[in-house]
Amino acid sequence: MPTCFVELSQVKILNSEDADWIQENQHSLCDRILYGCKETLFNQLI
């Protein structure tokens, strides 16, 4: 789980096009968790 939070900081700088790319190319469970919870986590971080 800690790894997911580390990756979250990297995903945070991506634009919408990059987010779409991630959605299409997510292969790990961590990536799926990040994409599924992205908006909720961002609202808490901002």
PDB file of N, CA and C in Angstrom:
ATOM      1  N   MET A   1       0.816  -1.211   0.000  1.00  0.00           N
ATOM      2  CA  MET A   1       0.000   0.000   0.000  1.00  0.00           C
ATOM      3  C   MET A   1       0.852   1.264   0.000  1.00  0.00           C
ATOM      4  N   PRO A   2       1.909   1.338   0.812  1.00  0.00           N
ATOM      5  CA  PRO A   2       2.783   2.524   0.796  1.00  0.00           C
ATOM      6  C   PRO A   2       3.288   2.834  -0.616  1.00  0.00           C
ATOM      7  N   THR A   3       3.570   1.785  -1.393  1.00  0.00           N
ATOM      8  CA  THR A   3       4.050   1.991  -2.755  1.00  0.00           C
ATOM      9  C   THR A   3       3.014   2.744  -3.581  1.00  0.00           C
ATOM     10  N   CYS A   4       1.751   2.436  -3.350  1.00  0.00           N
ATOM     11  CA  CYS A   4       0.683   3.107  -4.093  1.00  0.00           C
ATOM     12  C   CYS A   4       0.678   4.596  -3.792  1.00  0.00           C
ATOM     13  N   PHE A   5       0.900   4.949  -2.534  1.00  0.00           N
ATOM     14  CA  PHE A   5       0.894   6.360  -2.168  1.00  0.00           C
ATOM     15  C   PHE A   5       2.082   7.080  -2.803  1.00  0.00           C
ATOM     16  N   VAL A   6       3.209   6.403  -2.913  1.00  0.00           N
ATOM     17  CA  VAL A   6       4.377   6.990  -3.561  1.00  0.00           C
ATOM     18  C   VAL A   6       4.073   7.241  -5.037  1.00  0.00           C
ATOM     19  N   GLU A   7       3.421   6.272  -5.675  1.00  0.00           N
ATOM     20  CA  GLU A   7       3.077   6.439  -7.082  1.00  0.00           C
ATOM     21  C   GLU A   7       2.021   7.519  -7.259  1.00  0.00           C
ATOM     22  N   LEU A   8       1.181   7.701  -6.247  1.00  0.00           N
ATOM     23  CA  LEU A   8       0.137   8.718  -6.327  1.00  0.00           C
ATOM     24  C   LEU A   8       0.740  10.094  -6.556  1.00  0.00           C
ATOM     25  N   SER A   9       1.853  10.375  -5.897  1.00  0.00           N
ATOM     26  CA  SER A   9       2.503  11.675  -6.047  1.00  0.00           C
ATOM     27  C   SER A   9       3.003  11.870  -7.476  1.00  0.00           C
ATOM     28  N   GLN A  10       3.329  10.762  -8.146  1.00  0.00           N
ATOM     29  CA  GLN A  10       3.770  10.850  -9.533  1.00  0.00           C
ATOM     30  C   GLN A  10       2.576  11.043 -10.459  1.00  0.00           C
ATOM     31  N   VAL A  11       1.493  10.321 -10.167  1.00  0.00           N
ATOM     32  CA  VAL A  11       0.289  10.422 -10.992  1.00  0.00           C
ATOM     33  C   VAL A  11      -0.324  11.807 -10.871  1.00  0.00           C
ATOM     34  N   LYS A  12      -0.108  12.438  -9.738  1.00  0.00           N
ATOM     35  CA  LYS A  12      -0.710  13.741  -9.444  1.00  0.00           C
ATOM     36  C   LYS A  12      -0.319  14.801 -10.479  1.00  0.00           C
ATOM     37  N   ILE A  13       0.861  14.647 -11.099  1.00  0.00           N
ATOM     38  CA  ILE A  13       1.338  15.661 -12.039  1.00  0.00           C
ATOM     39  C   ILE A  13       0.900  15.375 -13.477  1.00  0.00           C
ATOM     40  N   LEU A  14       0.257  14.226 -13.684  1.00  0.00           N
ATOM     41  CA  LEU A  14      -0.145  13.860 -15.033  1.00  0.00           C
ATOM     42  C   LEU A  14      -1.370  14.647 -15.470  1.00  0.00           C
ATOM     43  N   ASN A  15      -1.460  14.894 -16.775  1.00  0.00           N
ATOM     44  CA  ASN A  15      -2.658  15.559 -17.287  1.00  0.00           C
ATOM     45  C   ASN A  15      -3.695  14.513 -17.669  1.00  0.00           C
ATOM     46  N   SER A  16      -4.837  14.947 -18.149  1.00  0.00           N
ATOM     47  CA  SER A  16      -5.937  14.029 -18.431  1.00  0.00           C
ATOM     48  C   SER A  16      -5.559  13.004 -19.504  1.00  0.00           C
ATOM     49  N   GLU A  17      -4.756  13.409 -20.482  1.00  0.00           N
ATOM     50  CA  GLU A  17      -4.353  12.472 -21.529  1.00  0.00           C
ATOM     51  C   GLU A  17      -3.499  11.360 -20.944  1.00  0.00           C
ATOM     52  N   ASP A  18      -2.591  11.714 -20.056  1.00  0.00           N
ATOM     53  CA  ASP A  18      -1.757  10.710 -19.409  1.00  0.00           C
ATOM     54  C   ASP A  18      -2.615   9.788 -18.553  1.00  0.00           C
ATOM     55  N   ALA A  19      -3.632  10.343 -17.906  1.00  0.00           N
ATOM     56  CA  ALA A  19      -4.524   9.545 -17.067  1.00  0.00           C
ATOM     57  C   ALA A  19      -5.256   8.513 -17.921  1.00  0.00           C
ATOM     58  N   ASP A  20      -5.660   8.912 -19.117  1.00  0.00           N
ATOM     59  CA  ASP A  20      -6.327   7.984 -20.022  1.00  0.00           C
ATOM     60  C   ASP A  20      -5.368   6.871 -20.426  1.00  0.00           C
ATOM     61  N   TRP A  21      -4.111   7.223 -20.660  1.00  0.00           N
ATOM     62  CA  TRP A  21      -3.109   6.225 -21.027  1.00  0.00           C
ATOM     63  C   TRP A  21      -2.930   5.222 -19.905  1.00  0.00           C
ATOM     64  N   ILE A  22      -2.897   5.710 -18.680  1.00  0.00           N
ATOM     65  CA  ILE A  22      -2.744   4.828 -17.524  1.00  0.00           C
ATOM     66  C   ILE A  22      -3.941   3.890 -17.426  1.00  0.00           C
ATOM     67  N   GLN A  23      -5.127   4.419 -17.666  1.00  0.00           N
ATOM     68  CA  GLN A  23      -6.333   3.601 -17.571  1.00  0.00           C
ATOM     69  C   GLN A  23      -6.272   2.453 -18.575  1.00  0.00           C
ATOM     70  N   GLU A  24      -5.729   2.727 -19.752  1.00  0.00           N
ATOM     71  CA  GLU A  24      -5.679   1.723 -20.803  1.00  0.00           C
ATOM     72  C   GLU A  24      -4.538   0.735 -20.589  1.00  0.00           C
ATOM     73  N   ASN A  25      -3.535   1.128 -19.823  1.00  0.00           N
ATOM     74  CA  ASN A  25      -2.340   0.299 -19.695  1.00  0.00           C
ATOM     75  C   ASN A  25      -2.067  -0.172 -18.274  1.00  0.00           C
ATOM     76  N   GLN A  26      -3.060  -0.047 -17.384  1.00  0.00           N
ATOM     77  CA  GLN A  26      -2.853  -0.473 -16.005  1.00  0.00           C
ATOM     78  C   GLN A  26      -2.770  -1.994 -15.956  1.00  0.00           C
ATOM     79  N   HIS A  27      -1.708  -2.515 -15.368  1.00  0.00           N
ATOM     80  CA  HIS A  27      -1.512  -3.958 -15.302  1.00  0.00           C
ATOM     81  C   HIS A  27      -1.410  -4.452 -13.865  1.00  0.00           C
ATOM     82  N   SER A  28      -1.023  -3.577 -12.949  1.00  0.00           N
ATOM     83  CA  SER A  28      -0.859  -4.003 -11.558  1.00  0.00           C
ATOM     84  C   SER A  28      -2.062  -3.592 -10.724  1.00  0.00           C
ATOM     85  N   LEU A  29      -2.276  -4.301  -9.630  1.00  0.00           N
ATOM     86  CA  LEU A  29      -3.387  -3.985  -8.736  1.00  0.00           C
ATOM     87  C   LEU A  29      -3.234  -2.582  -8.175  1.00  0.00           C
ATOM     88  N   CYS A  30      -1.997  -2.175  -7.928  1.00  0.00           N
ATOM     89  CA  CYS A  30      -1.734  -0.845  -7.387  1.00  0.00           C
ATOM     90  C   CYS A  30      -2.226   0.221  -8.353  1.00  0.00           C
ATOM     91  N   ASP A  31      -1.964   0.045  -9.637  1.00  0.00           N
ATOM     92  CA  ASP A  31      -2.412   1.014 -10.634  1.00  0.00           C
ATOM     93  C   ASP A  31      -3.933   1.098 -10.655  1.00  0.00           C
ATOM     94  N   ARG A  32      -4.594  -0.066 -10.522  1.00  0.00           N
ATOM     95  CA  ARG A  32      -6.056  -0.081 -10.541  1.00  0.00           C
ATOM     96  C   ARG A  32      -6.611   0.649  -9.333  1.00  0.00           C
ATOM     97  N   ILE A  33      -5.975   0.462  -8.184  1.00  0.00           N
ATOM     98  CA  ILE A  33      -6.407   1.146  -6.963  1.00  0.00           C
ATOM     99  C   ILE A  33      -6.231   2.648  -7.132  1.00  0.00           C
ATOM    100  N   LEU A  34      -5.089   3.054  -7.680  1.00  0.00           N
ATOM    101  CA  LEU A  34      -4.816   4.479  -7.869  1.00  0.00           C
ATOM    102  C   LEU A  34      -5.862   5.113  -8.782  1.00  0.00           C
ATOM    103  N   TYR A  35      -6.168   4.452  -9.876  1.00  0.00           N
ATOM    104  CA  TYR A  35      -7.109   5.038 -10.821  1.00  0.00           C
ATOM    105  C   TYR A  35      -8.511   5.089 -10.228  1.00  0.00           C
ATOM    106  N   GLY A  36      -8.885   4.053  -9.502  1.00  0.00           N
ATOM    107  CA  GLY A  36     -10.222   3.991  -8.926  1.00  0.00           C
ATOM    108  C   GLY A  36     -10.440   5.008  -7.822  1.00  0.00           C
ATOM    109  N   CYS A  37      -9.386   5.326  -7.089  1.00  0.00           N
ATOM    110  CA  CYS A  37      -9.505   6.221  -5.931  1.00  0.00           C
ATOM    111  C   CYS A  37      -8.903   7.591  -6.210  1.00  0.00           C
ATOM    112  N   LYS A  38      -8.477   7.821  -7.447  1.00  0.00           N
ATOM    113  CA  LYS A  38      -7.734   9.038  -7.783  1.00  0.00           C
ATOM    114  C   LYS A  38      -8.472  10.305  -7.354  1.00  0.00           C
ATOM    115  N   GLU A  39      -9.724  10.455  -7.789  1.00  0.00           N
ATOM    116  CA  GLU A  39     -10.451  11.689  -7.506  1.00  0.00           C
ATOM    117  C   GLU A  39     -10.631  11.888  -6.007  1.00  0.00           C
ATOM    118  N   THR A  40     -10.968  10.819  -5.300  1.00  0.00           N
ATOM    119  CA  THR A  40     -11.173  10.920  -3.853  1.00  0.00           C
ATOM    120  C   THR A  40      -9.885  11.328  -3.156  1.00  0.00           C
ATOM    121  N   LEU A  41      -8.773  10.702  -3.538  1.00  0.00           N
ATOM    122  CA  LEU A  41      -7.492  11.011  -2.913  1.00  0.00           C
ATOM    123  C   LEU A  41      -7.059  12.435  -3.245  1.00  0.00           C
ATOM    124  N   PHE A  42      -7.264  12.861  -4.479  1.00  0.00           N
ATOM    125  CA  PHE A  42      -6.875  14.212  -4.869  1.00  0.00           C
ATOM    126  C   PHE A  42      -7.644  15.250  -4.071  1.00  0.00           C
ATOM    127  N   ASN A  43      -8.933  15.001  -3.860  1.00  0.00           N
ATOM    128  CA  ASN A  43      -9.753  15.953  -3.105  1.00  0.00           C
ATOM    129  C   ASN A  43      -9.229  16.100  -1.686  1.00  0.00           C
ATOM    130  N   GLN A  44      -8.652  15.040  -1.137  1.00  0.00           N
ATOM    131  CA  GLN A  44      -8.123  15.089   0.220  1.00  0.00           C
ATOM    132  C   GLN A  44      -6.755  15.763   0.243  1.00  0.00           C
ATOM    133  N   LEU A  45      -5.988  15.604  -0.844  1.00  0.00           N
ATOM    134  CA  LEU A  45      -4.625  16.148  -0.883  1.00  0.00           C
ATOM    135  C   LEU A  45      -4.616  17.639  -1.202  1.00  0.00           C
ATOM    136  N   ILE A  46      -5.541  18.066  -2.033  1.00  0.00           N
ATOM    137  CA  ILE A  46      -5.551  19.473  -2.465  1.00  0.00           C
ATOM    138  C   ILE A  46      -5.982  20.392  -1.324  1.00  0.00           C
TER     139      ILE A  46
END
